[in-house]
């Protein structure tokens, strides 16, 4: 039985000291619970110290990006092998902000997914349409294309992946999409996963989560949808009093 997962994406919003403080508060405030998995993704520079803060808690560590090679002449890149050494369990791949500002392509996303899995990291693969793609009626096609390119020739063996559906135009807007619409998109993603892997693999090794203006007031409407198994949370994960109620929502 897969558990729901709530993942905090702290982006570049905090200094390392602020990330450490927030981790301490989260460890204190988060009730012992094993119904939901929780992961936090601080900046790379804070990973080591945040790892020390959460090591006795149930909170898992994630990174916000990785490169597709383990070592080599790649100035400024972050090795997935090092993320594993730093006790990361997860890595966000292909976030729309990286696709937009750093020209990250579906091909790069695919290589990063393979590198993450090879280093025992669970990739959180972000997909989502822009507002104009939606207005032009291409939303489902865009999602199918991004997912199938991200998982092309991926050997899952017994490993897990997470697909985060994040409509680009609602990220940080304070206005999420309708939960039923997110559910429809999850069905589209599910079909791509089944076509590329199998229904069994979908049922046991793939989690589908939603991201985009999640808060304590709307989380339940999303996770109560049949196919939504958690959330990727940006803005509301930066304040312990906004993030903990999202995790505790019942
Ligand atoms: C995100 O950028 O991954 C995200 C979900 O942001 P927000 O919750 O702020 O919309």
GROMACS .gro file of N, CA, C and O and ligand atoms in nm, residues 7 9 11 92 95-97 126 166 170-174 210-215 231-237, ligand 1:
model
  118
    7UNK      N    1   0.568   1.700   0.008
    7UNK     CA    2   0.708   1.739  -0.016
    7UNK      C    3   0.718   1.892  -0.015
    7UNK      O    4   0.643   1.960  -0.085
    9UNK      N    5   0.913   2.217  -0.119
    9UNK     CA    6   1.014   2.270  -0.211
    9UNK      C    7   1.047   2.411  -0.164
    9UNK      O    8   0.969   2.504  -0.186
   11UNK      N    9   1.283   2.594  -0.265
   11UNK     CA   10   1.340   2.675  -0.374
   11UNK      C   11   1.464   2.750  -0.324
   11UNK      O   12   1.538   2.698  -0.241
   92UNK      N   13   1.414   1.652  -0.683
   92UNK     CA   14   1.318   1.714  -0.777
   92UNK      C   15   1.388   1.726  -0.912
   92UNK      O   16   1.502   1.772  -0.920
   95UNK      N   17   1.173   2.078  -1.260
   95UNK     CA   18   1.078   2.179  -1.212
   95UNK      C   19   1.060   2.285  -1.321
   95UNK      O   20   1.155   2.322  -1.390
   96UNK      N   21   0.940   2.339  -1.333
   96UNK     CA   22   0.911   2.434  -1.442
   96UNK      C   23   1.000   2.558  -1.434
   96UNK      O   24   1.029   2.620  -1.536
   97UNK      N   25   1.045   2.593  -1.312
   97UNK     CA   26   1.133   2.711  -1.303
   97UNK      C   27   1.268   2.682  -1.366
   97UNK      O   28   1.330   2.771  -1.425
  126UNK      N   29   0.875   1.668  -1.237
  126UNK     CA   30   0.772   1.772  -1.247
  126UNK      C   31   0.729   1.790  -1.393
  126UNK      O   32   0.813   1.804  -1.482
  166UNK      N   33   0.223   1.984  -1.198
  166UNK     CA   34   0.220   2.122  -1.152
  166UNK      C   35   0.185   2.215  -1.269
  166UNK      O   36   0.273   2.248  -1.349
  170UNK      N   37  -0.030   2.816  -1.227
  170UNK     CA   38  -0.086   2.836  -1.092
  170UNK      C   39   0.022   2.834  -0.984
  170UNK      O   40  -0.006   2.867  -0.868
  171UNK      N   41   0.146   2.799  -1.021
  171UNK     CA   42   0.251   2.793  -0.920
  171UNK      C   43   0.270   2.933  -0.861
  171UNK      O   44   0.286   3.030  -0.934
  172UNK      N   45   0.265   2.941  -0.729
  172UNK     CA   46   0.288   3.068  -0.660
  172UNK      C   47   0.178   3.171  -0.678
  172UNK      O   48   0.192   3.285  -0.636
  173UNK      N   49   0.066   3.132  -0.739
  173UNK     CA   50  -0.039   3.230  -0.770
  173UNK      C   51  -0.141   3.244  -0.657
  173UNK      O   52  -0.220   3.338  -0.655
  174UNK      N   53  -0.142   3.148  -0.565
  174UNK     CA   54  -0.244   3.150  -0.459
  174UNK      C   55  -0.377   3.091  -0.505
  174UNK      O   56  -0.473   3.083  -0.429
  210UNK      N   57   0.016   1.634  -0.673
  210UNK     CA   58  -0.020   1.762  -0.734
  210UNK      C   59   0.062   1.874  -0.668
  210UNK      O   60   0.090   1.869  -0.549
  211UNK      N   61   0.099   1.975  -0.746
  211UNK     CA   62   0.166   2.093  -0.693
  211UNK      C   63   0.113   2.218  -0.760
  211UNK      O   64   0.084   2.218  -0.880
  212UNK      N   65   0.103   2.326  -0.682
  212UNK     CA   66   0.057   2.454  -0.736
  212UNK      C   67  -0.041   2.516  -0.641
  212UNK      O   68  -0.159   2.479  -0.640
  213UNK      N   69   0.009   2.607  -0.553
  213UNK     CA   70  -0.075   2.683  -0.461
  213UNK      C   71  -0.155   2.594  -0.365
  213UNK      O   72  -0.271   2.621  -0.336
  214UNK      N   73  -0.088   2.489  -0.319
  214UNK     CA   74  -0.151   2.406  -0.214
  214UNK      C   75  -0.139   2.480  -0.081
  214UNK      O   76  -0.036   2.540  -0.050
  215UNK      N   77  -0.246   2.474  -0.002
  215UNK     CA   78  -0.242   2.529   0.133
  215UNK      C   79  -0.327   2.442   0.225
  215UNK      O   80  -0.385   2.342   0.181
  231UNK      N   81   0.130   1.596  -0.231
  231UNK     CA   82   0.148   1.729  -0.288
  231UNK      C   83   0.293   1.775  -0.279
  231UNK      O   84   0.367   1.737  -0.188
  232UNK      N   85   0.329   1.857  -0.378
  232UNK     CA   86   0.456   1.931  -0.375
  232UNK      C   87   0.417   2.074  -0.339
  232UNK      O   88   0.331   2.133  -0.406
  233UNK      N   89   0.477   2.125  -0.231
  233UNK     CA   90   0.432   2.251  -0.175
  233UNK      C   91   0.546   2.353  -0.174
  233UNK      O   92   0.653   2.325  -0.120
  234UNK      N   93   0.523   2.468  -0.235
  234UNK     CA   94   0.624   2.574  -0.238
  234UNK      C   95   0.600   2.673  -0.125
  234UNK      O   96   0.639   2.650  -0.011
  235UNK      N   97   0.532   2.784  -0.158
  235UNK     CA   98   0.513   2.894  -0.063
  235UNK      C   99   0.467   2.851   0.076
  235UNK      O  100   0.525   2.894   0.177
  236UNK      N  101   0.367   2.763   0.083
  236UNK     CA  102   0.311   2.726   0.214
  236UNK      C  103   0.404   2.634   0.294
  236UNK      O  104   0.376   2.604   0.410
  237UNK      N  105   0.516   2.592   0.234
  237UNK     CA  106   0.608   2.506   0.310
  237UNK      C  107   0.713   2.589   0.384
  237UNK      O  108   0.795   2.535   0.458
  251LIG     C1  109   0.629   2.461  -0.666
  251LIG     O1  110   0.690   2.553  -0.718
  251LIG     O2  111   0.671   2.344  -0.674
  251LIG     C2  112   0.505   2.491  -0.596
  251LIG     C3  113   0.418   2.397  -0.579
  251LIG     O3  114   0.489   2.622  -0.553
  251LIG     P1  115   0.359   2.685  -0.478
  251LIG     O4  116   0.311   2.586  -0.378
  251LIG     O5  117   0.414   2.810  -0.414
  251LIG     O6  118   0.260   2.713  -0.584
   0.00000   0.00000   0.00000
